[in-house]
Amino acid sequence: MNAIARRLGVRPSSLYNHVDGMDGIIELMRGRLVEDYRVRPEEKQWDDFLVDLLRQQRQMYADHPQLVPLLIGKTITHPAVIAAYDDLATALVDGGFPEDEVLTVIAIIDAFAIGFGLDLASPDEVWEPGEGTRTLGRVMEGAERGTARADRTFELGVGLLVDSLRARLTR
C-alpha cells in the first residue's frame, strides 16, 4: 500500500477511502484485466466462444504472469469479472451442459488458460535435460522452441479440450 500511495503521490491512509486494502486493489486489477481482454459471446456457439475466450485469457495471463499468484485464492467480486463468468456459464448451459457440471467445466477452463498463459510467458528453452534421458533429449532434437512451441501446444490443447467437451455433451 505504501508503494502504491507513493507512486500516486498520496498518503497510504487516503487509499483506504477508495479500496478495501490490498485485496481491494487486487480485485480492481482483476477487473481491469477482464475489461481489457474480455470476449463476449455475440451469438456464437458455445465452442466458438470458448476457443475465442481461451485465446484471449491465455494472452492476458502471458502478458501479466506476475499477477497470477495475487489473483489465486481471492474471492472474485468485481462486477465485470462476474459478468464475464456469467457469459461463460450462460454459453455452457445454452450449449447443453448440465447446470451441475458448469462450475466444474469453468474451473477446468480457468486452469487451462492460466497454465497456457504461463507457458507462453516461459523461456524459449523450457527443458535442459543434459545427459541421461531415455526419451526427452531425443524428442527435443529439432522440436519447436519458444512461441512456436507454445502456440502449437496451446492449439493442440484447445482442440483436445473442446473435443472432449463436445463428446461429453453426446453422452
Short mmCIF file of N, CA and C in Angstrom, two decimals:
data_model
loop_
_atom_site.label_atom_id
_atom_site.label_comp_id
_atom_site.label_asym_id
_atom_site.label_seq_id
_atom_site.Cartn_x
_atom_site.Cartn_y
_atom_site.Cartn_z
N MET A 1 0.83 -1.19 0.00
CA MET A 1 0.00 0.00 0.00
C MET A 1 0.88 1.26 0.00
N ASN A 2 1.97 1.21 0.77
CA ASN A 2 2.85 2.39 0.83
C ASN A 2 3.44 2.71 -0.54
N ALA A 3 3.88 1.68 -1.24
CA ALA A 3 4.48 1.90 -2.56
C ALA A 3 3.45 2.44 -3.54
N ILE A 4 2.25 1.92 -3.49
CA ILE A 4 1.19 2.40 -4.37
C ILE A 4 0.87 3.86 -4.06
N ALA A 5 0.77 4.17 -2.79
CA ALA A 5 0.46 5.55 -2.39
C ALA A 5 1.58 6.50 -2.84
N ARG A 6 2.83 6.08 -2.67
CA ARG A 6 3.95 6.91 -3.13
C ARG A 6 3.86 7.16 -4.63
N ARG A 7 3.58 6.10 -5.38
CA ARG A 7 3.50 6.23 -6.84
C ARG A 7 2.38 7.18 -7.25
N LEU A 8 1.28 7.15 -6.51
CA LEU A 8 0.15 8.03 -6.82
C LEU A 8 0.30 9.42 -6.22
N GLY A 9 1.28 9.59 -5.34
CA GLY A 9 1.50 10.88 -4.71
C GLY A 9 0.47 11.21 -3.63
N VAL A 10 0.00 10.18 -2.95
CA VAL A 10 -0.98 10.37 -1.88
C VAL A 10 -0.50 9.65 -0.63
N ARG A 11 -1.22 9.87 0.46
CA ARG A 11 -0.89 9.18 1.71
C ARG A 11 -1.55 7.80 1.70
N PRO A 12 -0.89 6.81 2.26
CA PRO A 12 -1.49 5.47 2.29
C PRO A 12 -2.89 5.45 2.90
N SER A 13 -3.11 6.25 3.93
CA SER A 13 -4.42 6.24 4.57
C SER A 13 -5.52 6.71 3.62
N SER A 14 -5.18 7.59 2.66
CA SER A 14 -6.21 8.07 1.74
C SER A 14 -6.64 6.97 0.75
N LEU A 15 -5.76 5.99 0.51
CA LEU A 15 -6.15 4.89 -0.37
C LEU A 15 -7.31 4.10 0.21
N TYR A 16 -7.34 3.99 1.53
CA TYR A 16 -8.39 3.20 2.17
C TYR A 16 -9.77 3.84 2.04
N ASN A 17 -9.82 5.11 1.63
CA ASN A 17 -11.11 5.74 1.34
C ASN A 17 -11.70 5.23 0.03
N HIS A 18 -10.85 4.59 -0.80
CA HIS A 18 -11.28 4.17 -2.13
C HIS A 18 -11.28 2.66 -2.32
N VAL A 19 -10.44 1.95 -1.57
CA VAL A 19 -10.34 0.49 -1.71
C VAL A 19 -10.25 -0.15 -0.34
N ASP A 20 -10.61 -1.42 -0.32
CA ASP A 20 -10.56 -2.20 0.92
C ASP A 20 -9.22 -2.93 1.00
N GLY A 21 -8.15 -2.17 1.24
CA GLY A 21 -6.83 -2.75 1.41
C GLY A 21 -6.30 -3.40 0.15
N MET A 22 -5.30 -4.26 0.34
CA MET A 22 -4.64 -4.91 -0.77
C MET A 22 -5.60 -5.82 -1.54
N ASP A 23 -6.51 -6.48 -0.86
CA ASP A 23 -7.49 -7.32 -1.56
C ASP A 23 -8.34 -6.48 -2.50
N GLY A 24 -8.70 -5.30 -2.09
CA GLY A 24 -9.47 -4.41 -2.96
C GLY A 24 -8.69 -3.98 -4.18
N ILE A 25 -7.41 -3.70 -4.00
CA ILE A 25 -6.57 -3.32 -5.13
C ILE A 25 -6.43 -4.48 -6.10
N ILE A 26 -6.22 -5.68 -5.57
CA ILE A 26 -6.09 -6.86 -6.43
C ILE A 26 -7.38 -7.08 -7.22
N GLU A 27 -8.51 -6.90 -6.57
CA GLU A 27 -9.79 -7.09 -7.27
C GLU A 27 -9.99 -6.03 -8.35
N LEU A 28 -9.54 -4.81 -8.10
CA LEU A 28 -9.60 -3.78 -9.15
C LEU A 28 -8.69 -4.14 -10.33
N MET A 29 -7.51 -4.70 -10.03
CA MET A 29 -6.62 -5.13 -11.11
C MET A 29 -7.26 -6.25 -11.91
N ARG A 30 -7.89 -7.21 -11.22
CA ARG A 30 -8.56 -8.31 -11.91
C ARG A 30 -9.65 -7.75 -12.83
N GLY A 31 -10.44 -6.81 -12.31
CA GLY A 31 -11.49 -6.22 -13.12
C GLY A 31 -10.94 -5.51 -14.34
N ARG A 32 -9.86 -4.79 -14.16
CA ARG A 32 -9.25 -4.07 -15.29
C ARG A 32 -8.76 -5.04 -16.35
N LEU A 33 -8.13 -6.13 -15.91
CA LEU A 33 -7.67 -7.13 -16.86
C LEU A 33 -8.82 -7.70 -17.67
N VAL A 34 -9.88 -8.07 -16.98
CA VAL A 34 -11.02 -8.66 -17.68
C VAL A 34 -11.65 -7.65 -18.63
N GLU A 35 -11.75 -6.41 -18.21
CA GLU A 35 -12.30 -5.39 -19.10
C GLU A 35 -11.43 -5.21 -20.34
N ASP A 36 -10.11 -5.29 -20.17
CA ASP A 36 -9.19 -5.11 -21.29
C ASP A 36 -9.16 -6.31 -22.24
N TYR A 37 -9.41 -7.51 -21.72
CA TYR A 37 -9.27 -8.73 -22.51
C TYR A 37 -10.60 -9.48 -22.70
N ARG A 38 -11.69 -8.87 -22.37
CA ARG A 38 -12.98 -9.56 -22.36
C ARG A 38 -13.42 -10.00 -23.76
N VAL A 39 -13.97 -11.19 -23.79
CA VAL A 39 -14.58 -11.74 -25.00
C VAL A 39 -16.07 -11.87 -24.71
N ARG A 40 -16.88 -11.42 -25.64
CA ARG A 40 -18.33 -11.51 -25.47
C ARG A 40 -18.88 -12.59 -26.40
N PRO A 41 -19.93 -13.27 -25.95
CA PRO A 41 -20.46 -14.39 -26.74
C PRO A 41 -20.99 -14.00 -28.12
N GLU A 42 -21.66 -12.84 -28.23
CA GLU A 42 -22.16 -12.29 -29.50
C GLU A 42 -22.71 -13.35 -30.46
N GLU A 43 -23.71 -14.07 -30.02
CA GLU A 43 -24.42 -15.02 -30.88
C GLU A 43 -23.54 -16.16 -31.40
N LYS A 44 -22.46 -16.47 -30.71
CA LYS A 44 -21.59 -17.56 -31.11
C LYS A 44 -22.08 -18.86 -30.47
N GLN A 45 -21.75 -19.95 -31.09
CA GLN A 45 -21.95 -21.25 -30.47
C GLN A 45 -21.00 -21.35 -29.29
N TRP A 46 -21.34 -22.17 -28.29
CA TRP A 46 -20.53 -22.26 -27.07
C TRP A 46 -19.08 -22.60 -27.37
N ASP A 47 -18.83 -23.49 -28.34
CA ASP A 47 -17.47 -23.93 -28.59
C ASP A 47 -16.64 -22.84 -29.29
N ASP A 48 -17.25 -22.08 -30.18
CA ASP A 48 -16.53 -20.97 -30.80
C ASP A 48 -16.22 -19.88 -29.77
N PHE A 49 -17.19 -19.59 -28.92
CA PHE A 49 -16.98 -18.63 -27.84
C PHE A 49 -15.85 -19.09 -26.93
N LEU A 50 -15.86 -20.38 -26.58
CA LEU A 50 -14.84 -20.92 -25.69
C LEU A 50 -13.44 -20.79 -26.30
N VAL A 51 -13.29 -21.11 -27.57
CA VAL A 51 -11.98 -21.00 -28.21
C VAL A 51 -11.50 -19.55 -28.21
N ASP A 52 -12.37 -18.61 -28.55
CA ASP A 52 -12.00 -17.19 -28.51
C ASP A 52 -11.62 -16.77 -27.09
N LEU A 53 -12.39 -17.21 -26.13
CA LEU A 53 -12.14 -16.89 -24.73
C LEU A 53 -10.79 -17.44 -24.26
N LEU A 54 -10.51 -18.69 -24.60
CA LEU A 54 -9.24 -19.29 -24.19
C LEU A 54 -8.05 -18.57 -24.81
N ARG A 55 -8.16 -18.20 -26.05
CA ARG A 55 -7.06 -17.47 -26.70
C ARG A 55 -6.82 -16.13 -26.02
N GLN A 56 -7.89 -15.44 -25.69
CA GLN A 56 -7.76 -14.12 -25.06
C GLN A 56 -7.24 -14.25 -23.63
N GLN A 57 -7.76 -15.21 -22.87
CA GLN A 57 -7.29 -15.39 -21.50
C GLN A 57 -5.83 -15.83 -21.47
N ARG A 58 -5.46 -16.69 -22.38
CA ARG A 58 -4.05 -17.11 -22.47
C ARG A 58 -3.16 -15.90 -22.64
N GLN A 59 -3.55 -15.01 -23.55
CA GLN A 59 -2.74 -13.81 -23.78
C GLN A 59 -2.72 -12.92 -22.54
N MET A 60 -3.85 -12.80 -21.88
CA MET A 60 -3.92 -11.98 -20.66
C MET A 60 -2.94 -12.50 -19.60
N TYR A 61 -2.97 -13.80 -19.35
CA TYR A 61 -2.07 -14.36 -18.33
C TYR A 61 -0.61 -14.30 -18.78
N ALA A 62 -0.36 -14.45 -20.07
CA ALA A 62 1.01 -14.33 -20.58
C ALA A 62 1.52 -12.91 -20.45
N ASP A 63 0.65 -11.93 -20.68
CA ASP A 63 1.04 -10.53 -20.58
C ASP A 63 1.26 -10.09 -19.12
N HIS A 64 0.62 -10.78 -18.18
CA HIS A 64 0.69 -10.38 -16.77
C HIS A 64 0.92 -11.57 -15.85
N PRO A 65 1.98 -12.37 -16.09
CA PRO A 65 2.18 -13.58 -15.27
C PRO A 65 2.42 -13.28 -13.80
N GLN A 66 2.95 -12.12 -13.49
CA GLN A 66 3.24 -11.78 -12.10
C GLN A 66 1.96 -11.58 -11.28
N LEU A 67 0.84 -11.36 -11.95
CA LEU A 67 -0.43 -11.17 -11.23
C LEU A 67 -1.09 -12.49 -10.84
N VAL A 68 -0.73 -13.58 -11.52
CA VAL A 68 -1.41 -14.85 -11.26
C VAL A 68 -1.36 -15.24 -9.78
N PRO A 69 -0.20 -15.20 -9.12
CA PRO A 69 -0.20 -15.58 -7.70
C PRO A 69 -1.07 -14.67 -6.82
N LEU A 70 -1.23 -13.42 -7.22
CA LEU A 70 -2.06 -12.50 -6.45
C LEU A 70 -3.55 -12.79 -6.64
N LEU A 71 -3.91 -13.26 -7.83
CA LEU A 71 -5.32 -13.49 -8.14
C LEU A 71 -5.83 -14.80 -7.56
N ILE A 72 -4.95 -15.78 -7.48
CA ILE A 72 -5.35 -17.10 -6.99
C ILE A 72 -5.64 -17.00 -5.50
N GLY A 73 -6.71 -17.62 -5.10
CA GLY A 73 -7.05 -17.66 -3.68
C GLY A 73 -7.85 -16.47 -3.18
N LYS A 74 -8.22 -15.58 -4.08
CA LYS A 74 -9.02 -14.41 -3.71
C LYS A 74 -10.41 -14.57 -4.31
N THR A 75 -11.41 -14.33 -3.52
CA THR A 75 -12.79 -14.42 -4.00
C THR A 75 -13.04 -13.35 -5.05
N ILE A 76 -13.67 -13.74 -6.13
CA ILE A 76 -13.95 -12.82 -7.24
C ILE A 76 -15.23 -12.06 -6.92
N THR A 77 -15.13 -10.72 -6.95
CA THR A 77 -16.30 -9.89 -6.66
C THR A 77 -16.51 -8.78 -7.68
N HIS A 78 -15.51 -8.47 -8.49
CA HIS A 78 -15.61 -7.35 -9.42
C HIS A 78 -16.75 -7.60 -10.40
N PRO A 79 -17.64 -6.61 -10.58
CA PRO A 79 -18.80 -6.81 -11.46
C PRO A 79 -18.45 -7.22 -12.89
N ALA A 80 -17.39 -6.68 -13.46
CA ALA A 80 -17.02 -7.04 -14.84
C ALA A 80 -16.56 -8.49 -14.92
N VAL A 81 -15.88 -8.94 -13.89
CA VAL A 81 -15.40 -10.33 -13.87
C VAL A 81 -16.58 -11.28 -13.67
N ILE A 82 -17.47 -10.93 -12.76
CA ILE A 82 -18.67 -11.74 -12.54
C ILE A 82 -19.48 -11.81 -13.84
N ALA A 83 -19.62 -10.69 -14.55
CA ALA A 83 -20.37 -10.67 -15.80
C ALA A 83 -19.71 -11.57 -16.85
N ALA A 84 -18.38 -11.57 -16.91
CA ALA A 84 -17.67 -12.42 -17.87
C ALA A 84 -17.89 -13.90 -17.54
N TYR A 85 -17.84 -14.25 -16.26
CA TYR A 85 -18.12 -15.63 -15.86
C TYR A 85 -19.58 -15.99 -16.12
N ASP A 86 -20.47 -15.04 -15.95
CA ASP A 86 -21.88 -15.28 -16.25
C ASP A 86 -22.07 -15.55 -17.74
N ASP A 87 -21.35 -14.81 -18.59
CA ASP A 87 -21.41 -15.08 -20.03
C ASP A 87 -20.99 -16.52 -20.32
N LEU A 88 -19.91 -16.96 -19.69
CA LEU A 88 -19.41 -18.31 -19.91
C LEU A 88 -20.40 -19.35 -19.41
N ALA A 89 -20.91 -19.15 -18.20
CA ALA A 89 -21.89 -20.09 -17.65
C ALA A 89 -23.12 -20.17 -18.54
N THR A 90 -23.58 -19.03 -19.02
CA THR A 90 -24.76 -19.00 -19.89
C THR A 90 -24.48 -19.72 -21.20
N ALA A 91 -23.31 -19.48 -21.79
CA ALA A 91 -22.96 -20.15 -23.05
C ALA A 91 -22.91 -21.66 -22.86
N LEU A 92 -22.37 -22.11 -21.73
CA LEU A 92 -22.28 -23.55 -21.48
C LEU A 92 -23.65 -24.17 -21.27
N VAL A 93 -24.49 -23.52 -20.46
CA VAL A 93 -25.84 -24.03 -20.23
C VAL A 93 -26.63 -24.02 -21.54
N ASP A 94 -26.56 -22.93 -22.27
CA ASP A 94 -27.27 -22.85 -23.56
C ASP A 94 -26.73 -23.88 -24.55
N GLY A 95 -25.47 -24.25 -24.40
CA GLY A 95 -24.86 -25.25 -25.27
C GLY A 95 -25.22 -26.68 -24.90
N GLY A 96 -25.90 -26.85 -23.76
CA GLY A 96 -26.36 -28.18 -23.39
C GLY A 96 -25.70 -28.80 -22.19
N PHE A 97 -24.78 -28.10 -21.56
CA PHE A 97 -24.12 -28.67 -20.38
C PHE A 97 -25.08 -28.65 -19.19
N PRO A 98 -25.10 -29.72 -18.41
CA PRO A 98 -25.96 -29.72 -17.23
C PRO A 98 -25.48 -28.68 -16.22
N GLU A 99 -26.42 -28.01 -15.61
CA GLU A 99 -26.05 -26.94 -14.66
C GLU A 99 -25.16 -27.44 -13.54
N ASP A 100 -25.32 -28.68 -13.12
CA ASP A 100 -24.49 -29.18 -12.01
C ASP A 100 -23.05 -29.46 -12.43
N GLU A 101 -22.73 -29.33 -13.72
CA GLU A 101 -21.35 -29.50 -14.19
C GLU A 101 -20.70 -28.19 -14.61
N VAL A 102 -21.47 -27.13 -14.74
CA VAL A 102 -20.96 -25.89 -15.32
C VAL A 102 -19.80 -25.31 -14.52
N LEU A 103 -19.92 -25.26 -13.21
CA LEU A 103 -18.82 -24.69 -12.41
C LEU A 103 -17.55 -25.53 -12.52
N THR A 104 -17.71 -26.83 -12.63
CA THR A 104 -16.54 -27.71 -12.81
C THR A 104 -15.88 -27.44 -14.15
N VAL A 105 -16.67 -27.31 -15.19
CA VAL A 105 -16.13 -27.02 -16.52
C VAL A 105 -15.44 -25.66 -16.51
N ILE A 106 -16.03 -24.68 -15.86
CA ILE A 106 -15.41 -23.35 -15.77
C ILE A 106 -14.06 -23.44 -15.04
N ALA A 107 -13.98 -24.22 -13.99
CA ALA A 107 -12.71 -24.38 -13.27
C ALA A 107 -11.65 -25.02 -14.17
N ILE A 108 -12.05 -25.98 -14.98
CA ILE A 108 -11.12 -26.60 -15.93
C ILE A 108 -10.65 -25.58 -16.95
N ILE A 109 -11.57 -24.77 -17.46
CA ILE A 109 -11.23 -23.73 -18.43
C ILE A 109 -10.26 -22.73 -17.82
N ASP A 110 -10.52 -22.31 -16.58
CA ASP A 110 -9.61 -21.38 -15.90
C ASP A 110 -8.21 -21.97 -15.76
N ALA A 111 -8.13 -23.20 -15.30
CA ALA A 111 -6.82 -23.85 -15.12
C ALA A 111 -6.09 -23.96 -16.45
N PHE A 112 -6.81 -24.31 -17.49
CA PHE A 112 -6.23 -24.42 -18.82
C PHE A 112 -5.66 -23.07 -19.27
N ALA A 113 -6.44 -22.01 -19.16
CA ALA A 113 -6.00 -20.69 -19.61
C ALA A 113 -4.81 -20.18 -18.79
N ILE A 114 -4.86 -20.36 -17.48
CA ILE A 114 -3.75 -19.92 -16.64
C ILE A 114 -2.48 -20.69 -17.00
N GLY A 115 -2.60 -22.00 -17.10
CA GLY A 115 -1.44 -22.82 -17.42
C GLY A 115 -0.81 -22.48 -18.75
N PHE A 116 -1.63 -22.32 -19.77
CA PHE A 116 -1.09 -21.99 -21.09
C PHE A 116 -0.64 -20.54 -21.18
N GLY A 117 -1.22 -19.65 -20.39
CA GLY A 117 -0.71 -18.29 -20.32
C GLY A 117 0.69 -18.25 -19.73
N LEU A 118 0.88 -19.01 -18.66
CA LEU A 118 2.20 -19.08 -18.05
C LEU A 118 3.20 -19.78 -18.97
N ASP A 119 2.72 -20.78 -19.71
CA ASP A 119 3.59 -21.47 -20.67
C ASP A 119 4.07 -20.50 -21.75
N LEU A 120 3.18 -19.65 -22.23
CA LEU A 120 3.56 -18.67 -23.25
C LEU A 120 4.59 -17.69 -22.70
N ALA A 121 4.53 -17.41 -21.41
CA ALA A 121 5.48 -16.49 -20.78
C ALA A 121 6.79 -17.19 -20.35
N SER A 122 6.88 -18.49 -20.55
CA SER A 122 8.06 -19.23 -20.12
C SER A 122 9.23 -19.00 -21.07
N PRO A 123 10.43 -19.39 -20.66
CA PRO A 123 11.60 -19.17 -21.53
C PRO A 123 11.53 -20.02 -22.80
N ASP A 124 12.29 -19.64 -23.81
CA ASP A 124 12.32 -20.39 -25.07
C ASP A 124 12.74 -21.84 -24.84
N GLU A 125 13.68 -22.03 -23.97
CA GLU A 125 14.17 -23.38 -23.64
C GLU A 125 13.51 -23.80 -22.34
N VAL A 126 12.44 -24.56 -22.44
CA VAL A 126 11.71 -24.98 -21.24
C VAL A 126 12.47 -26.08 -20.51
N TRP A 127 13.07 -27.00 -21.27
CA TRP A 127 13.79 -28.13 -20.68
C TRP A 127 15.25 -28.09 -21.10
N GLU A 128 16.11 -28.47 -20.20
CA GLU A 128 17.52 -28.63 -20.50
C GLU A 128 17.98 -29.92 -19.82
N PRO A 129 17.73 -31.04 -20.48
CA PRO A 129 17.94 -32.32 -19.80
C PRO A 129 19.39 -32.72 -19.60
N GLY A 130 20.30 -32.20 -20.40
CA GLY A 130 21.67 -32.67 -20.26
C GLY A 130 21.78 -34.11 -20.71
N GLU A 131 22.52 -34.91 -19.96
CA GLU A 131 22.75 -36.31 -20.32
C GLU A 131 21.79 -37.22 -19.56
N GLY A 132 21.65 -38.41 -20.10
CA GLY A 132 20.99 -39.47 -19.34
C GLY A 132 19.49 -39.58 -19.45
N THR A 133 18.87 -38.94 -20.41
CA THR A 133 17.42 -39.14 -20.55
C THR A 133 17.18 -40.32 -21.48
N ARG A 134 16.10 -41.01 -21.26
CA ARG A 134 15.74 -42.13 -22.13
C ARG A 134 15.10 -41.62 -23.42
N THR A 135 14.25 -40.58 -23.30
CA THR A 135 13.46 -40.16 -24.45
C THR A 135 13.45 -38.64 -24.63
N LEU A 136 13.40 -37.90 -23.54
CA LEU A 136 13.21 -36.45 -23.63
C LEU A 136 14.26 -35.78 -24.51
N GLY A 137 15.53 -36.07 -24.32
CA GLY A 137 16.58 -35.46 -25.12
C GLY A 137 16.39 -35.72 -26.60
N ARG A 138 16.01 -36.94 -26.95
CA ARG A 138 15.82 -37.31 -28.35
C ARG A 138 14.64 -36.57 -28.97
N VAL A 139 13.52 -36.50 -28.27
CA VAL A 139 12.35 -35.83 -28.86
C VAL A 139 12.52 -34.32 -28.92
N MET A 140 13.44 -33.80 -28.14
CA MET A 140 13.70 -32.36 -28.19
C MET A 140 14.50 -31.95 -29.41
N GLU A 141 15.26 -32.90 -29.98
CA GLU A 141 16.06 -32.59 -31.16
C GLU A 141 15.15 -32.16 -32.31
N GLY A 142 15.36 -30.98 -32.79
CA GLY A 142 14.58 -30.47 -33.91
C GLY A 142 13.18 -30.00 -33.54
N ALA A 143 12.82 -30.10 -32.27
CA ALA A 143 11.48 -29.66 -31.86
C ALA A 143 11.41 -28.14 -31.85
N GLU A 144 10.18 -27.65 -32.01
CA GLU A 144 9.97 -26.20 -31.97
C GLU A 144 10.31 -25.66 -30.58
N ARG A 145 10.68 -24.40 -30.56
CA ARG A 145 11.03 -23.76 -29.31
C ARG A 145 10.29 -22.43 -29.22
N GLY A 146 10.27 -21.85 -28.02
CA GLY A 146 9.72 -20.52 -27.84
C GLY A 146 8.24 -20.43 -28.16
N THR A 147 7.88 -19.32 -28.79
CA THR A 147 6.48 -19.05 -29.10
C THR A 147 5.89 -20.11 -30.03
N ALA A 148 6.68 -20.60 -30.98
CA ALA A 148 6.17 -21.62 -31.91
C ALA A 148 5.77 -22.87 -31.14
N ARG A 149 6.59 -23.30 -30.18
CA ARG A 149 6.27 -24.47 -29.36
C ARG A 149 5.03 -24.20 -28.52
N ALA A 150 5.01 -23.03 -27.89
CA ALA A 150 3.88 -22.69 -27.02
C ALA A 150 2.58 -22.60 -27.81
N ASP A 151 2.62 -22.00 -29.01
CA ASP A 151 1.42 -21.89 -29.84
C ASP A 151 0.93 -23.26 -30.29
N ARG A 152 1.85 -24.09 -30.73
CA ARG A 152 1.47 -25.44 -31.19
C ARG A 152 0.86 -26.24 -30.04
N THR A 153 1.47 -26.17 -28.89
CA THR A 153 0.98 -26.89 -27.73
C THR A 153 -0.40 -26.38 -27.33
N PHE A 154 -0.57 -25.07 -27.32
CA PHE A 154 -1.86 -24.48 -26.96
C PHE A 154 -2.95 -24.91 -27.92
N GLU A 155 -2.70 -24.80 -29.22
CA GLU A 155 -3.72 -25.15 -30.20
C GLU A 155 -4.10 -26.63 -30.11
N LEU A 156 -3.13 -27.49 -29.90
CA LEU A 156 -3.45 -28.91 -29.70
C LEU A 156 -4.29 -29.09 -28.44
N GLY A 157 -3.90 -28.41 -27.38
CA GLY A 157 -4.65 -28.49 -26.12
C GLY A 157 -6.07 -27.98 -26.25
N VAL A 158 -6.25 -26.86 -26.96
CA VAL A 158 -7.60 -26.32 -27.18
C VAL A 158 -8.44 -27.34 -27.93
N GLY A 159 -7.87 -27.93 -28.96
CA GLY A 159 -8.60 -28.95 -29.72
C GLY A 159 -9.00 -30.13 -28.85
N LEU A 160 -8.07 -30.60 -28.03
CA LEU A 160 -8.38 -31.72 -27.14
C LEU A 160 -9.46 -31.35 -26.13
N LEU A 161 -9.35 -30.17 -25.56
CA LEU A 161 -10.33 -29.74 -24.56
C LEU A 161 -11.72 -29.59 -25.18
N VAL A 162 -11.80 -28.89 -26.29
CA VAL A 162 -13.11 -28.65 -26.91
C VAL A 162 -13.70 -29.97 -27.42
N ASP A 163 -12.87 -30.82 -28.03
CA ASP A 163 -13.37 -32.12 -28.49
C ASP A 163 -13.90 -32.96 -27.33
N SER A 164 -13.20 -32.93 -26.21
CA SER A 164 -13.66 -33.73 -25.06
C SER A 164 -14.95 -33.15 -24.47
N LEU A 165 -15.09 -31.84 -24.48
CA LEU A 165 -16.33 -31.24 -24.00
C LEU A 165 -17.49 -31.54 -24.95
N ARG A 166 -17.23 -31.50 -26.25
CA ARG A 166 -18.27 -31.88 -27.22
C ARG A 166 -18.70 -33.33 -27.01
N ALA A 167 -17.72 -34.20 -26.81
CA ALA A 167 -18.02 -35.62 -26.58
C ALA A 167 -18.84 -35.80 -25.30
N ARG A 168 -18.55 -35.00 -24.31
CA ARG A 168 -19.29 -35.10 -23.05
C ARG A 168 -20.77 -34.78 -23.27
N LEU A 169 -21.03 -33.84 -24.15
CA LEU A 169 -22.43 -33.47 -24.44
C LEU A 169 -23.21 -34.60 -25.10
N THR A 170 -22.53 -35.47 -25.80
CA THR A 170 -23.22 -36.55 -26.51
C THR A 170 -23.42 -37.80 -25.64
N ARG A 171 -22.93 -37.77 -24.42
CA ARG A 171 -23.07 -38.94 -23.54
C ARG A 171 -24.46 -39.07 -23.01
#
